Short mmCIF file of C-alpha atoms in Angstrom, two decimals:
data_model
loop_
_atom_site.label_atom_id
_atom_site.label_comp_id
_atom_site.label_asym_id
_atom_site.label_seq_id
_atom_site.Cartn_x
_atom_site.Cartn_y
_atom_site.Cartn_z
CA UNK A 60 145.19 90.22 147.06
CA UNK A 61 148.65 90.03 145.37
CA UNK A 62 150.04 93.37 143.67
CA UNK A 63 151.44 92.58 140.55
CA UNK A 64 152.88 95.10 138.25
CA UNK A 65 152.42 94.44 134.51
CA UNK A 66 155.75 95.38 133.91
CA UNK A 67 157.13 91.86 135.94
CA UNK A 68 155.74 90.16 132.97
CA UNK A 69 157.96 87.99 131.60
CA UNK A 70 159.20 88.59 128.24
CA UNK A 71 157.91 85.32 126.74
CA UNK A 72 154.40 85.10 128.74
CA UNK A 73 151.69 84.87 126.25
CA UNK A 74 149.21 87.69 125.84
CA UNK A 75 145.86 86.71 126.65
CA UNK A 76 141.65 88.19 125.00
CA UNK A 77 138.93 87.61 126.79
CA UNK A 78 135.86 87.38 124.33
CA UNK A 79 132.69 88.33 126.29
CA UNK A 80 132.76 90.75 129.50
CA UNK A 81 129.98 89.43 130.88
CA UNK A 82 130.11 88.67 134.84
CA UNK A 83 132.50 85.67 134.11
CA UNK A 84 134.46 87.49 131.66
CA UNK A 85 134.92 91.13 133.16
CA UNK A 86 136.18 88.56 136.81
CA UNK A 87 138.34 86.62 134.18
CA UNK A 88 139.92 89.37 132.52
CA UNK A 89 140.66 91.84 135.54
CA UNK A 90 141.81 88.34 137.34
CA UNK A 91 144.08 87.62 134.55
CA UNK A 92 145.95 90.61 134.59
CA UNK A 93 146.26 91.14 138.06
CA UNK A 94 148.07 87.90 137.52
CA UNK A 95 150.78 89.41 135.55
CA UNK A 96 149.67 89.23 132.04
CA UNK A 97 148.71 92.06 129.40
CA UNK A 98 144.77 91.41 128.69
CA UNK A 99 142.33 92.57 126.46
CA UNK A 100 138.73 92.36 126.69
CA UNK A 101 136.35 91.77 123.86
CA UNK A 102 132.40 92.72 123.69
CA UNK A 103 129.83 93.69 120.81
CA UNK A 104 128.19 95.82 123.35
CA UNK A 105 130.00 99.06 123.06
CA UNK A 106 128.33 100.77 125.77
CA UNK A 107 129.77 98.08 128.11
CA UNK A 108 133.08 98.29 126.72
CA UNK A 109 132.92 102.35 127.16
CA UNK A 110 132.10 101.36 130.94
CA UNK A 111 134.36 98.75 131.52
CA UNK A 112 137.44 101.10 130.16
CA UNK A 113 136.36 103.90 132.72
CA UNK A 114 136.70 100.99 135.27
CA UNK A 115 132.96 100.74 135.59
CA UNK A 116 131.14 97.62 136.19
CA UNK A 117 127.12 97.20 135.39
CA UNK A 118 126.85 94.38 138.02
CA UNK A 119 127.73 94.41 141.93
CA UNK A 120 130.74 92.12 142.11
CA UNK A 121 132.49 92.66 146.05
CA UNK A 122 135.96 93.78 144.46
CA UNK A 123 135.76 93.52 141.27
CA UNK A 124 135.19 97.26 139.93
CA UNK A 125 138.17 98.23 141.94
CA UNK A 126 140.49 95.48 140.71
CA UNK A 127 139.36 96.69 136.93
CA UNK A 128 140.31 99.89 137.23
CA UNK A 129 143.62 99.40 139.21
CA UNK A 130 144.38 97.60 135.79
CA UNK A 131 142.94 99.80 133.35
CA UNK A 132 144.62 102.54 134.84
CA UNK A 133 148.12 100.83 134.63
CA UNK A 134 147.98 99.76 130.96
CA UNK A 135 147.74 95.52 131.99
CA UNK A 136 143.94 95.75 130.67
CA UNK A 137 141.88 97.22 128.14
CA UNK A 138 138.78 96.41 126.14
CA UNK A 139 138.02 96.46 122.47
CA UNK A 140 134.64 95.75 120.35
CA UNK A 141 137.08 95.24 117.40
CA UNK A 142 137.84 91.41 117.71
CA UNK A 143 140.28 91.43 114.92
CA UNK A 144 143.08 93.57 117.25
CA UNK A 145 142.24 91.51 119.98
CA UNK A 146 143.38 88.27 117.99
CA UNK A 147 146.06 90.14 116.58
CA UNK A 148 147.35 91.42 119.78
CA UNK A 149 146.60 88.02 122.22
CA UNK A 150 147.94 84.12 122.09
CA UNK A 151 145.22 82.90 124.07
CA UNK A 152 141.76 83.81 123.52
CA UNK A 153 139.60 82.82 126.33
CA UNK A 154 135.77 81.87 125.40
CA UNK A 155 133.39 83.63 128.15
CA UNK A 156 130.28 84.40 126.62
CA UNK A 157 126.64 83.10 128.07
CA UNK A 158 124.87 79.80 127.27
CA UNK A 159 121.00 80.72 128.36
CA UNK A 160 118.48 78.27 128.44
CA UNK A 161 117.11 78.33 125.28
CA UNK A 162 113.37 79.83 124.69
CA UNK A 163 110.96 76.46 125.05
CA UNK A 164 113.34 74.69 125.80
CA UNK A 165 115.55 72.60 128.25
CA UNK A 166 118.12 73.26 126.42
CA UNK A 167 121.62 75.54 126.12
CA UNK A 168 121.78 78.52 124.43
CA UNK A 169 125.29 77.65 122.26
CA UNK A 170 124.73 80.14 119.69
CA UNK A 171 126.98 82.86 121.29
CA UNK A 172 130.16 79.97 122.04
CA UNK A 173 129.67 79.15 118.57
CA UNK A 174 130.20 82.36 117.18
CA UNK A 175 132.68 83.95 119.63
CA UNK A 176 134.82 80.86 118.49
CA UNK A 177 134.32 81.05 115.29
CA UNK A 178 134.87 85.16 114.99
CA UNK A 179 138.64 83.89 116.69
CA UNK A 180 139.59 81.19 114.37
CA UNK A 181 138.79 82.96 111.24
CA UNK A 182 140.64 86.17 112.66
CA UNK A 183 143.43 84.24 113.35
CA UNK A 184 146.96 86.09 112.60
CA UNK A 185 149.53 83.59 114.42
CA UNK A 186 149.06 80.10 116.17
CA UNK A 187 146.86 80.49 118.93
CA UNK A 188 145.03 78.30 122.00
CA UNK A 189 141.59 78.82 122.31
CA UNK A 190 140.27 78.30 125.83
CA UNK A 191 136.47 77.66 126.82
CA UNK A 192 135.36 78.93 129.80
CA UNK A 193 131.77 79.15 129.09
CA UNK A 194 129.59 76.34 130.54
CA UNK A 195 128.42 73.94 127.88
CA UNK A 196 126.55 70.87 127.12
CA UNK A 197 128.97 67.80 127.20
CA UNK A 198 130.17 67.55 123.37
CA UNK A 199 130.14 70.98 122.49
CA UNK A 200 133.86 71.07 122.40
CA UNK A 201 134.33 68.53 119.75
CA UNK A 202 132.08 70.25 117.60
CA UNK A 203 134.09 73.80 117.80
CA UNK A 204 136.77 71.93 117.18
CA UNK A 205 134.90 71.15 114.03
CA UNK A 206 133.79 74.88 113.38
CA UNK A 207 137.72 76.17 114.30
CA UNK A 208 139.70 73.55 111.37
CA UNK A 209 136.82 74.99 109.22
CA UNK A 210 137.67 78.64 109.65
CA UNK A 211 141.17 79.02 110.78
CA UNK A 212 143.33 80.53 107.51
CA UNK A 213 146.13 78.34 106.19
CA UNK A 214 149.42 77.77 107.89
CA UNK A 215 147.82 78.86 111.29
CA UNK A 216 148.11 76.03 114.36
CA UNK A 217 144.68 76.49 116.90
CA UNK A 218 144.20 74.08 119.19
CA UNK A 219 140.57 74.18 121.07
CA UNK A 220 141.07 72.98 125.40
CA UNK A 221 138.71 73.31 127.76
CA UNK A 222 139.01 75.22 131.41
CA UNK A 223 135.57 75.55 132.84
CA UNK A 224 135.11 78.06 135.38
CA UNK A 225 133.67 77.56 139.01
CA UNK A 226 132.97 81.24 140.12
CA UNK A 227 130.59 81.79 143.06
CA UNK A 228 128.71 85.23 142.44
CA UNK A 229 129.56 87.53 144.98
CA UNK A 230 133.17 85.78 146.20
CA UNK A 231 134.46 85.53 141.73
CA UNK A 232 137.16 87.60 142.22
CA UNK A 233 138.32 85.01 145.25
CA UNK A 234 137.53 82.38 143.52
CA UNK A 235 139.57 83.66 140.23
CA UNK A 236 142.62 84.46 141.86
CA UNK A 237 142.56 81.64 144.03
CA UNK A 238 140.69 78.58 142.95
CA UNK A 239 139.91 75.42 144.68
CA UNK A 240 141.17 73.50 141.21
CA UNK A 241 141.49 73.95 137.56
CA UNK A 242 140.29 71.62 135.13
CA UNK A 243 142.86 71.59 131.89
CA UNK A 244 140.67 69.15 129.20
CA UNK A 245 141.60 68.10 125.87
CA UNK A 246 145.25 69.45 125.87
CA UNK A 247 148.21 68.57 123.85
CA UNK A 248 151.63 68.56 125.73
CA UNK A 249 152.49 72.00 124.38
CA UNK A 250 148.77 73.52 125.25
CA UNK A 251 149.39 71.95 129.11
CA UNK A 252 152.44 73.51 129.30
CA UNK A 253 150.62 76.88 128.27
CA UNK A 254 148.02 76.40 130.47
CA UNK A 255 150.31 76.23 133.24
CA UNK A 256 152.30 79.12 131.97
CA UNK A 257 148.81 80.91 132.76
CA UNK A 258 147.84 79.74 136.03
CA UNK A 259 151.54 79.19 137.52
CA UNK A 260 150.80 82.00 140.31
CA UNK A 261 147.50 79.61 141.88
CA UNK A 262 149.04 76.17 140.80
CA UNK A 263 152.78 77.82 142.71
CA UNK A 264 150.55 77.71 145.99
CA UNK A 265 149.29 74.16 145.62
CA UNK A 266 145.87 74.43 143.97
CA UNK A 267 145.56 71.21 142.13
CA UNK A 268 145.23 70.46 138.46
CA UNK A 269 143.39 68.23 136.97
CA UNK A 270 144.25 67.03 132.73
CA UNK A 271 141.56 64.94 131.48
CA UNK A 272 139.49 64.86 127.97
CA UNK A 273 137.02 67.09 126.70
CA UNK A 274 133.77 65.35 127.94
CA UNK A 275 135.50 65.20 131.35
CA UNK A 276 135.76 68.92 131.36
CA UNK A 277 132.67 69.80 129.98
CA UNK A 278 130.85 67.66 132.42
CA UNK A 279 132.80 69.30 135.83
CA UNK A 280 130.94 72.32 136.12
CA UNK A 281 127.22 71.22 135.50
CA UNK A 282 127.65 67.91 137.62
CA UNK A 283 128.64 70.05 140.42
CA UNK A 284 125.91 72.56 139.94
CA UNK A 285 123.43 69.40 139.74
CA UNK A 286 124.71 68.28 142.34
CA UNK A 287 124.81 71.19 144.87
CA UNK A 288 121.22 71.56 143.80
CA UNK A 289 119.94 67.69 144.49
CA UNK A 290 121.19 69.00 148.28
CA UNK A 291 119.73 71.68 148.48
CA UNK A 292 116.16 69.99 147.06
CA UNK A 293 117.37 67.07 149.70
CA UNK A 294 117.20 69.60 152.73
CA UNK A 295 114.10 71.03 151.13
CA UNK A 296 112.33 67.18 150.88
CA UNK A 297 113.51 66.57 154.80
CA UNK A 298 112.01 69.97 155.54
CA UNK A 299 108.69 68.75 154.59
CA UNK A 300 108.66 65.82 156.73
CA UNK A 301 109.86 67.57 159.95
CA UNK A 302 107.15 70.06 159.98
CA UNK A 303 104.77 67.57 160.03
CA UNK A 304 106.58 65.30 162.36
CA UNK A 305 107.43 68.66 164.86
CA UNK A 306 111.23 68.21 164.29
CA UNK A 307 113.83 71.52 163.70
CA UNK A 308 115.60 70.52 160.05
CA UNK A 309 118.20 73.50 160.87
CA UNK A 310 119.06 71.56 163.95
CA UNK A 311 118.68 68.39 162.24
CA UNK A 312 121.04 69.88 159.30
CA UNK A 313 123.69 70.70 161.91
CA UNK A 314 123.74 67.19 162.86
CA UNK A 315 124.28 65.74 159.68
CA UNK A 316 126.66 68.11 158.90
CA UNK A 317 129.13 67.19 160.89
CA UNK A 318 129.22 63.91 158.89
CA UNK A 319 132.73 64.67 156.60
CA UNK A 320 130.81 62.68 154.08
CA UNK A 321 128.01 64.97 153.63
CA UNK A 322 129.32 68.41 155.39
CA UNK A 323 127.27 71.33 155.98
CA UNK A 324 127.08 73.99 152.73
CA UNK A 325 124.14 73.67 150.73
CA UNK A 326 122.08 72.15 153.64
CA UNK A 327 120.40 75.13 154.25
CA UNK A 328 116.84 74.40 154.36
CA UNK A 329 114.52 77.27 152.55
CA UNK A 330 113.04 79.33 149.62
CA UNK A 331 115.52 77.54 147.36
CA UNK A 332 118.17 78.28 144.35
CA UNK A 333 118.07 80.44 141.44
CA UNK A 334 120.21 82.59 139.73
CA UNK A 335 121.78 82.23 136.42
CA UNK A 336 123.65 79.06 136.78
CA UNK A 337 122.12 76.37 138.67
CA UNK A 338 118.72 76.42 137.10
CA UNK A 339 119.35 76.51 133.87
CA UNK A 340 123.05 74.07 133.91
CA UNK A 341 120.64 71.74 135.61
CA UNK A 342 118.00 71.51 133.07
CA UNK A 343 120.96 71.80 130.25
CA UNK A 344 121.99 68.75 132.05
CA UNK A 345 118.49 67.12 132.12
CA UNK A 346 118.15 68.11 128.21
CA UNK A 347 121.95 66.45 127.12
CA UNK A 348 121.32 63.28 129.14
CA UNK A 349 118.01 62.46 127.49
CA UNK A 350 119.49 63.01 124.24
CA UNK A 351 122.74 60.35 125.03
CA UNK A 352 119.51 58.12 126.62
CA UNK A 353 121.14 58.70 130.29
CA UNK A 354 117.46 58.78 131.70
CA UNK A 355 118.05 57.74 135.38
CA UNK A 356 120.28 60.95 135.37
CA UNK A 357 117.20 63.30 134.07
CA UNK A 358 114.64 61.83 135.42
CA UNK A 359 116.53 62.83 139.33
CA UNK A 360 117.41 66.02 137.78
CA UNK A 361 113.78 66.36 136.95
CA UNK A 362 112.72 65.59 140.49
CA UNK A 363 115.48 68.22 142.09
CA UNK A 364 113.91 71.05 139.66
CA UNK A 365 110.48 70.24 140.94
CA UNK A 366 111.52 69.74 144.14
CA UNK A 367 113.26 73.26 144.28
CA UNK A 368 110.32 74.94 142.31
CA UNK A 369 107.74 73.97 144.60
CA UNK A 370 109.49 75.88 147.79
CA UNK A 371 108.28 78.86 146.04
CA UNK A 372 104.38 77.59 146.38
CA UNK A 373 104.97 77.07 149.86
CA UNK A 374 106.13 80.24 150.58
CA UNK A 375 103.30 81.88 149.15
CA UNK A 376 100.91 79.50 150.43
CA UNK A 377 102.56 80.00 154.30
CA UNK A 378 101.58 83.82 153.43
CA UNK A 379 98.13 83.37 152.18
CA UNK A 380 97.83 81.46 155.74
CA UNK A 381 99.44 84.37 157.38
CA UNK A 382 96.99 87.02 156.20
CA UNK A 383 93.89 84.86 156.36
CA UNK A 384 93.54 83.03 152.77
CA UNK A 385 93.65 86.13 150.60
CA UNK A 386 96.28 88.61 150.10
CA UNK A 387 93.64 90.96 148.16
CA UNK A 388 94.83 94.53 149.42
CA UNK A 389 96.98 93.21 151.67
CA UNK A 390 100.17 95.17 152.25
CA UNK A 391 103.15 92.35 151.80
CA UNK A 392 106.61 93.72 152.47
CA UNK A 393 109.29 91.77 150.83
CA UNK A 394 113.11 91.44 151.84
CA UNK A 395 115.20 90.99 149.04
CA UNK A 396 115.33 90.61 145.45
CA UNK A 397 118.46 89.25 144.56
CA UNK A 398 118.42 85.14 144.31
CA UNK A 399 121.42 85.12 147.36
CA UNK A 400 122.71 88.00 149.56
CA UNK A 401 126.31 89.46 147.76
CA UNK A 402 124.96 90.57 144.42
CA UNK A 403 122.91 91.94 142.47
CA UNK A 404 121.68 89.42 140.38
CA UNK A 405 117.73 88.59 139.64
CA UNK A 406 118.21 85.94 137.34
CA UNK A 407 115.29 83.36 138.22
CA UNK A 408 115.11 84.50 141.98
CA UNK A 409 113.02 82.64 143.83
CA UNK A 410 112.49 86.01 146.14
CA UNK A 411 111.39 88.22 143.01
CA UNK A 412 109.16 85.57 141.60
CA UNK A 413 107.33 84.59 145.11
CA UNK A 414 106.56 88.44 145.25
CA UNK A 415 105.27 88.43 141.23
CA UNK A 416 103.13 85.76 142.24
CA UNK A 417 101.63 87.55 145.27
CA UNK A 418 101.27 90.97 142.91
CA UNK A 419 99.13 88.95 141.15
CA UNK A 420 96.72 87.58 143.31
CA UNK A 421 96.30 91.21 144.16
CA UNK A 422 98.23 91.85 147.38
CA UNK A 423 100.42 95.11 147.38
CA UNK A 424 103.62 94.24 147.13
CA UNK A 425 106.93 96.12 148.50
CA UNK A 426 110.34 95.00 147.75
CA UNK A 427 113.55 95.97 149.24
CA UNK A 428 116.75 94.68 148.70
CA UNK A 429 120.28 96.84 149.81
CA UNK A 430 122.40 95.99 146.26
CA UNK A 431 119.66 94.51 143.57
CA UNK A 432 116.58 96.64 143.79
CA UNK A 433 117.85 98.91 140.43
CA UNK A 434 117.89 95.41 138.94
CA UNK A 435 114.68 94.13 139.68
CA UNK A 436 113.26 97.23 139.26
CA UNK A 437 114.61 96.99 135.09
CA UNK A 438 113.15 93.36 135.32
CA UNK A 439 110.00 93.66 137.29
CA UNK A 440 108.40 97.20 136.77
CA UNK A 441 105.09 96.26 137.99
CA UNK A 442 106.07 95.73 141.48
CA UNK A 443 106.84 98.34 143.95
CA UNK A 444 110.18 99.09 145.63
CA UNK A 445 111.25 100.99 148.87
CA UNK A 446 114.68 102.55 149.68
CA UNK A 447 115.12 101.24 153.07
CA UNK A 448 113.65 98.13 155.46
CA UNK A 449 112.03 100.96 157.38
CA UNK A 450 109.65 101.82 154.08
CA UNK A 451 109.48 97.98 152.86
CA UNK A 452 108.06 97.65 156.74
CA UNK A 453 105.94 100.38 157.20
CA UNK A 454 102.08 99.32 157.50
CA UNK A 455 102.54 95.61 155.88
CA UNK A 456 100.34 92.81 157.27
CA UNK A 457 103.35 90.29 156.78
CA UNK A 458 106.86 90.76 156.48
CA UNK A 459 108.73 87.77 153.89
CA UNK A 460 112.43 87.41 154.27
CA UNK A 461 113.24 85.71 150.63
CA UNK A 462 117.12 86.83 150.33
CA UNK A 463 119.31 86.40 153.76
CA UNK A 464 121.10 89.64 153.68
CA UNK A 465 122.96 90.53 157.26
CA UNK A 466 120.86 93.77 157.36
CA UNK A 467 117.36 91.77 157.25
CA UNK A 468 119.41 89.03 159.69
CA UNK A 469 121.06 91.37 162.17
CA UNK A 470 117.41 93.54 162.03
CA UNK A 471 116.31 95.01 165.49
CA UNK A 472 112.27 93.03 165.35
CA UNK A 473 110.89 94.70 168.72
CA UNK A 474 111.76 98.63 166.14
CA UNK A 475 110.12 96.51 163.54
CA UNK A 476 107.45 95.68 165.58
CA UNK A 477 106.51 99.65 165.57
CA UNK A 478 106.86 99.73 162.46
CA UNK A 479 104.61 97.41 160.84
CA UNK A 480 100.28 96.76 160.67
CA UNK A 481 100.83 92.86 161.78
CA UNK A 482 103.66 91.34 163.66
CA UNK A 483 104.08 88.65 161.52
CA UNK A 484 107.60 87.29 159.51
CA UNK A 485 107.32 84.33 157.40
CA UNK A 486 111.56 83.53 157.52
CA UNK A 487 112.14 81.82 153.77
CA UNK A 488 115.75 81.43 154.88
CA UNK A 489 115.45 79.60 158.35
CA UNK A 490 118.21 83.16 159.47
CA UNK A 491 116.52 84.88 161.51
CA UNK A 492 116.58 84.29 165.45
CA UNK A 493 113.07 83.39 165.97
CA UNK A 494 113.11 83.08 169.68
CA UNK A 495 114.31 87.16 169.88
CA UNK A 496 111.25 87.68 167.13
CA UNK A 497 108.97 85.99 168.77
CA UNK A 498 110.03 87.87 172.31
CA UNK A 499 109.17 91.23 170.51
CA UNK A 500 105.67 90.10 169.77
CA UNK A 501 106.03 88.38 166.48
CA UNK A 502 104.30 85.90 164.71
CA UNK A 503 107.19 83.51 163.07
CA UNK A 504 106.36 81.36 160.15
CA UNK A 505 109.45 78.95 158.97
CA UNK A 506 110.02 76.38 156.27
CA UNK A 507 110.83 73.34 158.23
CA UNK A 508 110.77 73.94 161.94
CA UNK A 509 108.19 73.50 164.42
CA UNK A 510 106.18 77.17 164.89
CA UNK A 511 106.59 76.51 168.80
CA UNK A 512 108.85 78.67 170.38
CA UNK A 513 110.16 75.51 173.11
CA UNK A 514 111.40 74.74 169.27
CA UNK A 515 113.48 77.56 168.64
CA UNK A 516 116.92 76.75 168.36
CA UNK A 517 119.63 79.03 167.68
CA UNK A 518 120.33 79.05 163.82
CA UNK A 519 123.50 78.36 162.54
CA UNK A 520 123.36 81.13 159.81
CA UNK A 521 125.65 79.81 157.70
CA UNK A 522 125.44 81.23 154.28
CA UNK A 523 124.56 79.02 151.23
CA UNK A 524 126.94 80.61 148.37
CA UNK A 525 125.47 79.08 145.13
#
């Protein structure tokens, strides 16, 4: 990671806010001034802000909480609830606050872009460039650009471009500093050339840039998310067909991997996505094409939701099979909480709901995950957590790995064995070795490969980063 000192600033390079400190905007912020710039960032939650300013983070982020607090301690960053100084102090304002799905809906949550951008304009004290990071419906720009010209004062030049942002949770701070490409939409000349002023340390090593329009940029982010997801829910569809026709889909993935057309992320074959971007940009993408009338678009966005949502059924029915058809008083011991290993995020993971679903048909349920189970504890208090594998283990008539953390990978299953009422895994993940599980006495249950151990073929373990 590249040491900058605040003070190699340049004299003319723009100051930059950050409204929302959220996981994209606490990585945006602390990114930004490692870059070089002076940055303040910008939250009604003054609790978080008190955090952030001791250099504490309220999410696991690999990276992150140290890069913060390099930066806070040096002066380069600071955060504010009062976003009148911020606009005062900053030239560009970046917009990354959270677009939810909306409650009974489909659709985005664009109540908090619409006021974070309209708190800017009207607090406006010199020509600014408002930036929107936040990932929104194709024409949401056009209308803030509506809501800005309504609430800027007089005399004062804001221009509204678009820069989504394509972190990956647990690799953002990566990903900030040194992105695969950055989308610049709906600039003028002079807001290009400040846009590049900003990112002149990635775009210096070759990253490329993309100008377009608005819809262009809004549309980036979520047809990349949709489409990341229709592979996954590909994988998931082949999956089905090679356990009934006795074929290995991780082996068969390999294969088709090595096709540069298709390539081999996002083929892992499994419990499926979650987490607080795919699922909901998807169906935020479903919702906005039925409204234009795109309904070929929805209707195979539609089929890749289902498709993903119905891995969770099969992982819960493989366990009812596991235990005999009923779960009732059966100890279940389940590994991991988090939707993907390198976080701590629960947002609509597949792991915590599969194990919510089994609490309810009365088995007794232990979760363990190494980084989210303070999270999911906050999120699902009816469920029951251990401390360690060991505990999550001890006495359960099935083990579940639903998160494909190195510790449940790299497990020793002959200690397990010990450890345990029934031998028996069912692997959500297709990461385990089954062959060395099955030599310790274990029962292995998979999603898409032949229970036969002549079957077992050494799994490429390659981890899907959503």
């Amino acid at each position: 990671m590249q040491d900058i000192e605040s003070s190699e600033r340049p004299a003319a390079a723009p100051r930059i806010s950050v409204i929302g400190t959220g996981y994209l905007g606490a990585t945006h912020a602390a990114a930004m001034a490692e870059m070089g710039f002076e940055v303040v960032g910008v939250d009604s939650d003054e609790r978080k802000v008190e955090a952030l300013s001791r250099g504490e983070v309220p999410f696991y982020e690999p990276g992150l909480p140290e890069l913060i607090l390099k930066h806070v301690s040096s002066g380069a960053l600071r955060f504010t609830t009062d976003i009148a100084e911020a606009t005062a102090f900053s030239d560009v304002h970046f917009i990354c606050v959270g677009t939810p799905q909306q409650r009974g809906s489909h659709a985005a949550d664009l109540s908090y872009v619409e006021a974070a951008t309209a708190q800017v304009a009207k607090n406006l004290t010199h020509d600014a460039l408002i930036v929107g990071k936040s990932t929104v419906p194709v024409g949401t720009a056009a209308r803030l650009r509506s809501i800005i010209a309504d609430l800027v004062p007089a005399g004062i030049d804001a221009e509204l471009v678009w820069n989504p942002e394509f972190l990956r949770e647990g690799k953002a701070v990566e990903d900030t500093l040194t992105p695969d490409r950055i989308v610049l939409g709906g600039t003028s000349e002079k807001a290009e050339r400040l846009m590049r002023t900003v990112y002149a340390q990635p775009i210096a090593t070759g990253i490329p840039v993309i100008v377009c329009d608005l819809p262009t940029a809004e549309l980036v982010k979520v047809s990349a998310n949709a489409f990341l997801a229709t592979k996954i829910s590909f994988i998931n569809s082949i999956a089905e067909i090679c356990e009934v026709a006795g074929a290995d889909v991780t082996t068969l993935a390999d294969a088709l991997g090595h096709d540069v057309r298709i390539g081999r992320q996002f083929l892992n074959a499994g419990l499926g996505f979650g987490g607080g971007c795919l699922p909901k940009d998807i169906r935020a993408l479903m919702h906005r094409s039925r409204e234009l009338g795109a309904y070929q678009a929805s209707a195979l966005l539609q089929q890749v939701d289902e498709i993903n949502m119905a891995q969770r059924q099969r992982v819960i029915n493989l366990t009812l099979e596991a235990v005999g058809g009923s779960v009732l008083n059966r100890r279940i011991g389940v590994l991991g909480a988090a939707f993907k290993p390198h976080t701590d995020d629960v947002r609509d993971s597949p792991a915590l709901n599969v194990a919510a679903a089994l609490h309810l048909r009365g088995a007794q349920v232990v979760v363990y995950d190494p980084q989210a189970g303070q999270t999911a504890r906050r999120n699902f208090p009816t469920l029951s957590y251990a401390d360690s594998l060991a505990d999550a283990a001890a006495g359960a008539d099935a083990l579940l790995v639903l998160t494909e953390w190195a510790e449940f990978v790299d497990a020793d299953p002959a200690q397990l064995a010990t450890q345990v009422n029934t031998p028996q895994v069912i692997d959500a993940r297709n990461c385990l070795d089954a062959a060395a599980w099955r030599a310790s006495g274990w029962t292995v249950r998979t999603l898409g490969r032949s229970t036969q151990p002549d079957s077992d073929r050494a799994s490429s373990r390659q981890a899907v980063l959503v």
